[in-house]
Coordinates of C-alpha atoms and ligand atoms in Angstrom, one line a residue:
M1 CA 0.0 0.2 0.2
T2 CA 1.4 3.0 -0.7
R3 CA 0.2 7.5 0.5
E4 CA 0.8 10.1 -1.1
Y5 CA 1.8 13.5 0.0
D6 CA 3.8 17.1 -1.8
I7 CA 5.7 17.0 1.6
I8 CA 6.9 14.4 3.9
I9 CA 9.1 15.9 6.9
L10 CA 11.2 13.6 8.2
G11 CA 12.3 14.2 12.4
G12 CA 9.8 16.2 14.1
G13 CA 11.8 17.8 16.7
M14 CA 11.6 21.0 17.0
V15 CA 13.4 22.0 13.4
G16 CA 11.0 19.4 11.5
A17 CA 8.0 20.3 13.6
A18 CA 7.8 24.8 13.1
M19 CA 8.6 23.4 9.2
A20 CA 5.4 21.3 9.5
L21 CA 3.5 24.1 10.7
A22 CA 5.6 26.9 9.1
L23 CA 3.6 25.0 5.4
E24 CA 0.3 24.0 7.1
D25 CA -1.9 27.1 5.6
T26 CA -0.6 25.8 2.0
S27 CA -3.1 23.5 -0.3
L28 CA 0.1 21.7 -0.4
K29 CA -0.9 16.9 1.3
I30 CA 1.9 17.6 4.2
A31 CA 3.2 14.8 6.7
V32 CA 5.7 14.9 9.9
I33 CA 7.5 11.6 10.7
D34 CA 9.6 11.0 13.6
A35 CA 10.1 7.7 14.6
G36 CA 9.0 9.1 18.0
A37 CA 4.9 9.4 19.5
L38 CA 4.6 12.8 17.4
E39 CA 1.4 14.0 20.5
P40 CA 2.2 17.4 23.3
L41 CA 2.9 16.5 26.6
L42 CA 0.0 16.0 28.9
S43 CA 1.3 15.5 32.0
A44 CA 1.3 18.4 35.0
E45 CA 4.0 20.8 34.8
D46 CA 6.2 20.8 38.2
E47 CA 7.7 24.0 38.6
C48 CA 10.7 22.1 40.0
A49 CA 11.7 19.4 37.3
F50 CA 13.2 20.7 34.3
D51 CA 13.9 19.4 30.7
S52 CA 18.3 19.0 30.8
R53 CA 17.4 19.8 27.0
V54 CA 17.5 23.2 27.2
S55 CA 18.1 26.3 24.7
A56 CA 18.9 30.0 24.5
L57 CA 16.5 31.6 22.1
T58 CA 16.7 34.5 19.7
E59 CA 14.3 37.4 19.2
A60 CA 13.9 36.6 15.9
S61 CA 13.2 32.8 16.4
R62 CA 10.3 33.9 19.1
T63 CA 9.1 35.5 16.3
L64 CA 8.8 33.1 14.1
L65 CA 7.4 31.1 16.8
D66 CA 5.1 34.1 18.2
N67 CA 4.2 33.9 13.8
L68 CA 2.7 30.0 13.6
G69 CA 0.9 31.1 16.8
A70 CA 3.7 28.1 18.6
W71 CA 4.9 30.6 21.3
K72 CA 1.1 30.9 24.0
H73 CA 1.7 27.7 24.0
L74 CA 5.2 26.8 25.1
R75 CA 4.8 25.5 29.1
R76 CA 7.5 27.7 30.6
K77 CA 9.4 30.7 28.9
F78 CA 12.2 33.0 31.1
P79 CA 13.1 36.2 29.1
Y80 CA 16.8 36.7 30.8
Q81 CA 18.3 40.1 31.3
A82 CA 21.1 39.8 31.3
M83 CA 24.9 38.1 30.4
H84 CA 27.6 38.4 32.2
V85 CA 31.0 35.8 30.3
W86 CA 34.6 36.2 32.3
D87 CA 38.4 34.0 31.1
A88 CA 39.1 32.4 34.6
A89 CA 43.4 32.6 33.6
G90 CA 42.5 36.2 33.5
T91 CA 41.5 39.4 34.4
G92 CA 39.4 39.9 31.3
S93 CA 35.3 40.0 31.2
I94 CA 32.3 41.5 29.9
S95 CA 28.5 42.1 30.1
F96 CA 25.9 43.1 28.2
N97 CA 22.9 44.4 30.4
A98 CA 18.7 44.7 28.3
S99 CA 18.1 48.2 30.0
E100 CA 21.2 49.2 29.3
L101 CA 21.1 48.5 25.9
G102 CA 17.2 49.4 25.9
V103 CA 15.6 46.3 25.1
P104 CA 13.6 44.6 27.1
N105 CA 15.4 40.9 27.5
L106 CA 18.6 39.0 25.3
G107 CA 16.1 36.4 24.9
H108 CA 13.7 33.5 26.5
I109 CA 16.0 29.4 27.6
V110 CA 13.6 27.5 27.1
E111 CA 13.2 23.8 27.4
N112 CA 13.6 21.9 24.2
S113 CA 10.5 19.6 25.0
A114 CA 7.9 22.3 25.3
V115 CA 8.8 24.2 22.3
R116 CA 8.0 20.5 20.6
H117 CA 5.3 20.7 22.6
G118 CA 3.6 24.1 21.9
L119 CA 4.3 23.8 18.3
L120 CA 2.4 19.7 18.6
S121 CA -0.1 21.7 20.6
C122 CA -0.4 24.0 17.6
L123 CA -0.3 20.3 14.4
T124 CA -2.9 18.1 16.6
E125 CA -5.6 21.6 15.5
S126 CA -4.3 21.3 11.7
S127 CA -4.8 19.5 8.8
V128 CA -1.0 18.0 8.7
H129 CA -0.4 14.6 9.0
L130 CA 1.4 13.5 11.9
L131 CA 3.1 9.8 11.8
G132 CA 4.4 9.2 15.1
G133 CA 5.9 5.9 16.5
I134 CA 7.4 5.1 12.2
D135 CA 10.1 3.4 11.5
V136 CA 12.0 4.3 8.5
Q137 CA 13.7 2.2 6.5
E138 CA 15.1 2.6 3.0
L139 CA 14.8 5.8 1.5
K140 CA 14.5 5.6 -2.7
Q141 CA 14.1 8.8 -5.1
E142 CA 13.4 8.0 -8.9
K143 CA 10.9 9.8 -11.3
G144 CA 11.1 12.6 -9.7
A145 CA 9.4 11.7 -6.2
V146 CA 11.1 10.0 -2.9
S147 CA 10.0 7.0 -1.2
L148 CA 9.9 5.7 1.6
K149 CA 10.1 1.7 2.5
L150 CA 8.1 1.5 6.5
R151 CA 8.5 -1.7 8.4
D152 CA 5.6 -2.8 8.3
G153 CA 6.2 -2.5 4.9
T154 CA 4.4 0.4 3.4
F155 CA 5.2 2.6 1.3
L156 CA 4.9 6.5 1.9
Q157 CA 5.4 8.8 -1.7
S158 CA 5.9 12.4 -1.8
R159 CA 7.2 15.5 -4.9
L160 CA 9.4 16.3 -2.0
L161 CA 11.3 14.9 1.0
I162 CA 12.4 17.8 3.8
A163 CA 15.3 16.1 6.2
A164 CA 14.7 17.7 9.6
D165 CA 15.6 14.4 11.3
G166 CA 18.5 16.1 13.5
A167 CA 23.1 15.2 13.4
G168 CA 23.1 11.5 12.7
S169 CA 20.4 12.1 9.5
R170 CA 19.5 8.8 7.6
A171 CA 17.8 11.0 5.5
R172 CA 21.0 12.7 4.7
Y173 CA 23.3 9.3 4.3
W174 CA 20.1 8.2 1.0
A175 CA 20.6 10.5 -0.3
G176 CA 24.4 10.9 -0.8
I177 CA 24.7 14.2 0.4
P178 CA 28.6 15.1 1.6
M179 CA 29.1 16.6 4.5
R180 CA 32.3 18.3 6.5
E181 CA 32.9 17.4 9.6
W182 CA 35.0 18.3 12.3
D183 CA 35.3 17.2 15.8
Y184 CA 35.6 19.6 18.7
L185 CA 36.5 17.7 20.9
H186 CA 34.1 18.1 23.2
H187 CA 31.9 17.1 24.7
A188 CA 28.6 19.0 26.3
V189 CA 27.7 17.5 30.2
V190 CA 24.2 19.0 30.4
T191 CA 22.0 18.7 33.9
T192 CA 19.6 20.6 36.2
V193 CA 20.7 22.3 39.1
E194 CA 19.9 23.7 42.0
L195 CA 21.4 26.6 43.5
E196 CA 22.3 28.3 47.4
K197 CA 22.0 32.0 45.4
P198 CA 19.5 33.6 42.5
H199 CA 20.9 33.7 39.1
N200 CA 19.9 37.8 39.3
D201 CA 18.3 36.4 34.9
T202 CA 21.0 36.3 33.9
A203 CA 23.4 33.5 31.8
W204 CA 26.8 32.6 32.3
Q205 CA 29.5 31.6 30.9
I206 CA 33.2 31.2 32.3
F207 CA 36.3 30.0 30.3
L208 CA 38.4 27.2 32.0
D209 CA 40.7 25.7 30.3
T210 CA 39.1 22.6 29.9
G211 CA 36.9 24.7 28.5
P212 CA 33.4 26.2 28.4
L213 CA 31.3 26.2 31.2
A214 CA 27.0 28.6 31.2
F215 CA 24.9 28.6 33.7
L216 CA 21.7 29.6 31.8
P217 CA 18.4 30.6 34.2
L218 CA 15.6 29.5 34.6
P219 CA 12.3 29.8 36.3
T220 CA 12.2 30.8 40.3
S221 CA 10.2 28.2 42.0
S222 CA 6.7 29.6 44.1
D223 CA 8.6 29.0 47.2
G224 CA 12.2 30.5 46.4
R225 CA 13.7 27.9 44.8
H226 CA 17.2 29.0 42.3
F227 CA 17.7 26.5 38.7
C228 CA 19.8 27.2 36.6
S229 CA 20.6 24.6 33.5
I230 CA 24.5 23.6 33.2
V231 CA 25.7 23.7 30.3
W232 CA 30.0 23.0 30.1
S233 CA 32.1 21.9 27.8
L234 CA 35.2 19.9 28.6
V235 CA 37.4 17.4 26.9
P236 CA 36.4 14.4 25.8
D237 CA 38.3 12.3 29.1
E238 CA 37.7 15.4 31.6
A239 CA 33.8 14.8 31.1
Q240 CA 34.2 11.3 31.4
R241 CA 35.2 12.2 34.5
V242 CA 33.4 14.0 35.9
M243 CA 29.9 12.3 34.5
E244 CA 30.9 9.2 37.0
L245 CA 31.7 11.5 40.0
P246 CA 29.6 9.8 43.4
E247 CA 27.1 13.6 43.3
E248 CA 28.6 14.8 46.5
E249 CA 32.3 16.1 44.6
F250 CA 30.2 16.2 41.6
L251 CA 28.1 19.7 43.0
K252 CA 31.6 20.5 45.0
Y253 CA 33.4 20.8 42.1
L254 CA 30.8 22.1 39.6
G255 CA 30.7 25.3 42.0
G256 CA 33.9 25.9 42.8
S257 CA 34.3 25.8 38.5
M258 CA 31.9 28.6 38.4
E259 CA 33.6 30.2 41.2
N260 CA 31.0 29.7 43.9
R261 CA 29.2 32.1 42.4
F262 CA 25.2 31.1 43.7
G263 CA 26.2 30.4 47.4
R264 CA 26.8 26.1 46.9
I265 CA 24.8 24.1 45.0
L266 CA 22.1 22.6 46.6
G267 CA 21.8 19.6 43.8
A268 CA 21.9 18.9 40.4
D269 CA 19.1 16.3 37.0
K270 CA 20.0 12.7 35.8
R271 CA 23.4 14.0 33.8
Y272 CA 23.9 13.9 30.2
C273 CA 26.6 13.5 27.8
H274 CA 26.7 14.9 24.6
P275 CA 30.0 14.5 22.1
L276 CA 29.9 17.9 19.9
R277 CA 31.0 18.4 16.3
Q278 CA 30.7 20.5 13.3
R279 CA 29.5 19.3 11.0
H280 CA 27.5 21.5 7.0
A281 CA 26.2 19.7 4.8
R282 CA 28.5 19.9 1.5
Q283 CA 24.7 20.6 -0.5
Y284 CA 21.4 21.7 1.0
H285 CA 19.3 19.4 -0.9
R286 CA 19.8 16.1 -3.7
G287 CA 16.9 15.5 -6.3
Q288 CA 14.0 15.9 -3.7
V289 CA 15.7 15.8 -0.6
V290 CA 16.5 18.7 1.0
L291 CA 18.2 19.7 4.4
I292 CA 17.2 22.1 7.2
G293 CA 18.3 22.3 11.0
D294 CA 20.3 19.8 12.5
A295 CA 20.3 17.5 9.7
A296 CA 22.0 20.5 7.8
H297 CA 24.8 21.6 10.0
T298 CA 26.1 21.0 13.8
I299 CA 27.7 23.5 15.9
H300 CA 29.3 24.2 19.3
P301 CA 27.0 25.3 21.9
L302 CA 28.8 27.8 23.1
A303 CA 26.8 30.8 22.1
G304 CA 23.3 28.6 22.4
Q305 CA 22.5 29.6 17.8
G306 CA 22.7 25.5 16.7
A307 CA 18.2 25.5 16.7
N308 CA 18.0 29.4 16.0
L309 CA 19.6 28.3 12.6
G310 CA 17.5 25.7 12.2
F311 CA 14.9 28.2 12.6
L312 CA 15.7 30.4 10.3
D313 CA 15.9 27.4 8.4
V314 CA 12.3 27.1 9.1
A315 CA 11.7 30.9 7.9
S316 CA 13.6 30.5 4.2
L317 CA 12.4 26.9 2.9
A318 CA 9.5 28.3 4.0
E319 CA 9.0 32.1 2.5
E320 CA 10.4 29.2 -0.4
I321 CA 7.4 26.8 -1.4
H322 CA 4.4 29.4 0.0
R323 CA 6.5 31.3 -3.4
A324 CA 5.8 29.2 -5.9
V325 CA 2.6 27.8 -4.4
A326 CA 1.4 31.0 -4.9
R327 CA 3.1 30.9 -9.0
Q328 CA 1.4 28.1 -9.4
E329 CA 5.3 26.3 -10.4
D330 CA 6.4 23.4 -9.1
F331 CA 8.0 23.8 -5.7
A332 CA 10.3 21.2 -5.4
A333 CA 11.4 22.2 -8.6
P334 CA 16.0 22.9 -8.3
H335 CA 16.7 26.6 -8.7
I336 CA 13.9 26.9 -5.5
L337 CA 15.5 24.8 -3.6
D338 CA 18.4 26.7 -4.7
R339 CA 17.4 30.0 -4.1
Y340 CA 17.1 28.8 -0.3
Q341 CA 20.1 26.9 -0.1
R342 CA 22.0 30.2 -1.8
T343 CA 20.0 32.2 1.7
R344 CA 21.1 30.1 4.6
E345 CA 24.2 28.4 3.4
G346 CA 26.7 31.5 4.0
H347 CA 25.3 32.7 6.8
N348 CA 24.5 29.0 9.0
L349 CA 28.6 29.6 8.2
A350 CA 29.6 32.2 8.6
M351 CA 28.2 31.6 12.3
A352 CA 29.8 27.9 12.4
G353 CA 33.3 30.0 11.7
I354 CA 33.0 32.5 14.2
M355 CA 32.5 29.7 16.6
E356 CA 35.1 27.7 15.2
G357 CA 36.9 30.5 16.1
L358 CA 36.2 31.1 20.2
Q359 CA 36.8 28.0 20.9
R360 CA 39.3 28.3 19.5
L361 CA 40.9 31.1 21.1
F362 CA 38.9 30.5 24.8
H363 CA 41.2 27.1 24.5
S364 CA 44.8 28.0 23.8
D365 CA 47.2 28.7 26.6
H366 CA 49.0 30.1 24.6
M367 CA 51.0 33.8 26.3
L368 CA 49.3 35.8 23.6
F369 CA 45.9 33.6 22.8
R370 CA 45.1 34.8 26.2
W371 CA 46.0 38.5 26.4
L372 CA 43.9 38.8 23.4
R373 CA 41.3 36.6 25.1
N374 CA 41.6 38.8 28.0
S375 CA 42.2 42.5 26.4
G376 CA 39.3 41.8 23.9
L377 CA 37.0 41.1 25.9
N378 CA 37.8 44.2 28.8
L379 CA 37.8 46.7 25.7
T380 CA 34.9 45.1 24.3
D381 CA 32.5 46.2 27.2
R382 CA 33.9 49.5 27.1
M383 CA 32.9 50.1 23.7
P384 CA 28.6 50.8 24.0
F385 CA 28.3 50.7 20.2
L386 CA 29.5 47.6 20.0
K387 CA 28.1 45.8 22.4
Q388 CA 24.5 46.8 21.5
E389 CA 26.4 45.6 17.9
I390 CA 26.8 42.0 18.8
V391 CA 24.1 41.7 21.6
S392 CA 21.6 43.4 18.0
R393 CA 23.1 40.3 16.5
A394 CA 23.1 37.2 18.7
M395 CA 19.2 38.2 19.4
G396 CA 19.5 36.8 14.8
L397 CA 18.5 41.2 14.8
R398 CA 20.6 41.9 11.5
G399 CA 21.0 41.0 9.1
E400 CA 17.9 40.9 6.1
L401 CA 15.9 38.5 7.7
P402 CA 12.9 36.4 6.2
E403 CA 9.4 37.1 6.5
L404 CA 8.5 34.6 9.2
A405 CA 11.2 35.2 11.5
K406 CA 10.3 39.0 11.2
K407 CA 7.8 40.5 13.6
R408 CA 4.2 41.3 12.1
Ligands
FAD1 C1 24.3 20.3 25.0 C2 23.3 21.1 24.1 C3 23.5 22.7 24.5 C4 22.0 23.6 23.0 N1 22.4 25.1 22.6 C5 21.2 25.3 22.3 C6 21.1 26.6 22.3 O1 21.4 26.9 24.2 N2 20.5 28.0 21.9 C7 19.8 26.6 20.4 O2 19.7 28.0 19.0 N3 20.8 25.7 20.3 C8 20.9 25.6 21.0 N4 21.7 23.7 20.8 C9 21.3 23.4 19.6 C10 19.9 22.5 19.6 O3 19.3 21.2 20.5 C11 19.6 21.5 17.9 O4 20.0 22.4 16.7 C12 18.3 21.2 17.7 O5 17.9 20.4 18.6 C13 18.0 20.6 16.3 O6 16.5 20.5 16.3 P1 16.2 19.7 14.7 O7 14.4 19.0 14.3 O8 17.5 20.1 13.6 O9 16.6 18.5 15.3 P2 17.1 17.0 16.5 O10 15.8 17.5 18.2 O11 17.7 16.4 16.5 O12 15.2 16.3 15.9 C14 15.2 15.2 14.8 C15 13.8 14.4 15.2 O13 13.9 13.9 14.1 C16 13.1 12.2 14.4 N5 14.6 10.9 14.4 C17 16.0 11.3 14.0 N6 15.9 9.8 13.2 C18 15.2 9.5 12.4 C19 14.4 8.3 11.8 N7 14.8 7.7 11.2 N8 12.7 8.7 11.2 C20 12.1 9.0 12.1 N9 12.3 10.3 13.0 C21 14.1 10.5 12.8 C22 14.2 12.4 16.1 O14 13.5 11.4 16.8 C23 13.8 14.1 16.8 O15 12.8 13.7 16.9 C24 22.6 22.7 22.0 C25 23.0 21.2 21.0 C26 23.7 20.7 22.1 C27 24.1 19.9 22.1

């Protein structure tokens, strides 16, 4: 049996779900497939339990989610007011403050599961077909169509397959799209911690000899308990050691590494470890398969930009498909997909380059690099104009934005 669609989106993570919602108002027949469930969360919210995976979303991403109608469904979102970054091995530091820079906040910390919940809440009310728990065995391209063979023997067919199946994308592999890959030689240890003292609505990042350690602020509970999500990038051996430390030693070591800025660390959730690699697809499309989000690129999380880049991919590709549909053109034609690639590739590559530069600059022990980063941080901290520029870029508000990421 073969089911036919105009577009199949493989992967219903944050990026794939946003893509589906961005196309929902076209006349196209769309399906989202995921190996896991595609339902909004139903459990009651425990105000002291957080998803270990959070994202710092830019204003551009928030606007996109708002334009899609999903932002209001996010169960929790935390606008942060300030950011403080400093070098543990020197005197360099820089601070950004929303009120000083004339913006309401510097961005929002959101749990990935909350974003997905918001998007799926909208999708369940839409005409998009949500096919959860599906195991795809094979992808073939023939005669201008993509055919997916599922484990139960059925086939799905579409004119275009949008691959949003994450960093290890099978669709990318099946389509034969090669990657440029580079190991950051870092693993990220992530978890949620409870602090003795408040985080002051500030995102904190210290550059240690072993790599950056970030504390991202989460909502304070109604009985005054303070929480942060941590992303601790470490060389692999050290990450392994940190993962295996007994709870008490982990809390002490983490607190000491953060220079005990929040008093004692009172507790931590389960720790997870993610190997970090930079990846970038050499082509964003081949035949009838087009890549978005982590399937197309992954970068170091030190500036929290990965999902933000994925959302801009969504906005650009949706714009191209909408325009083609309005003109009654073939939305999967190579020149349409080329235009999407041209719009996004430069921006994604530039961000990857910046992450690589920062990672090298802060990882080096060389005297010259130490001097450079410390004096660079201090100098920039004294230049309000430059800080404004950095914040505007970090909030995704510089450059030509696709319509979907612009305020309406
Ligand atoms: C430690 C860490 C911290 C980060 N912090 C930030 C941050 O602060 N800000 C930010 O913007 N980004 C951040 N990122 C990056 C961000 O998490 C990713 O860019 C984002 O989650 C990518 O979303 P995605 O939907 O493209 O992929 P994924 O989230 O990987 O989703 C892929 C989906 O596809 C499904 N799937 C996969 N294979 C198949 C298959 N064969 N068949 C069916 N379904 C399949 C999966 O089940 C999943 O639902 C961070 C990343 C890391 C590792």
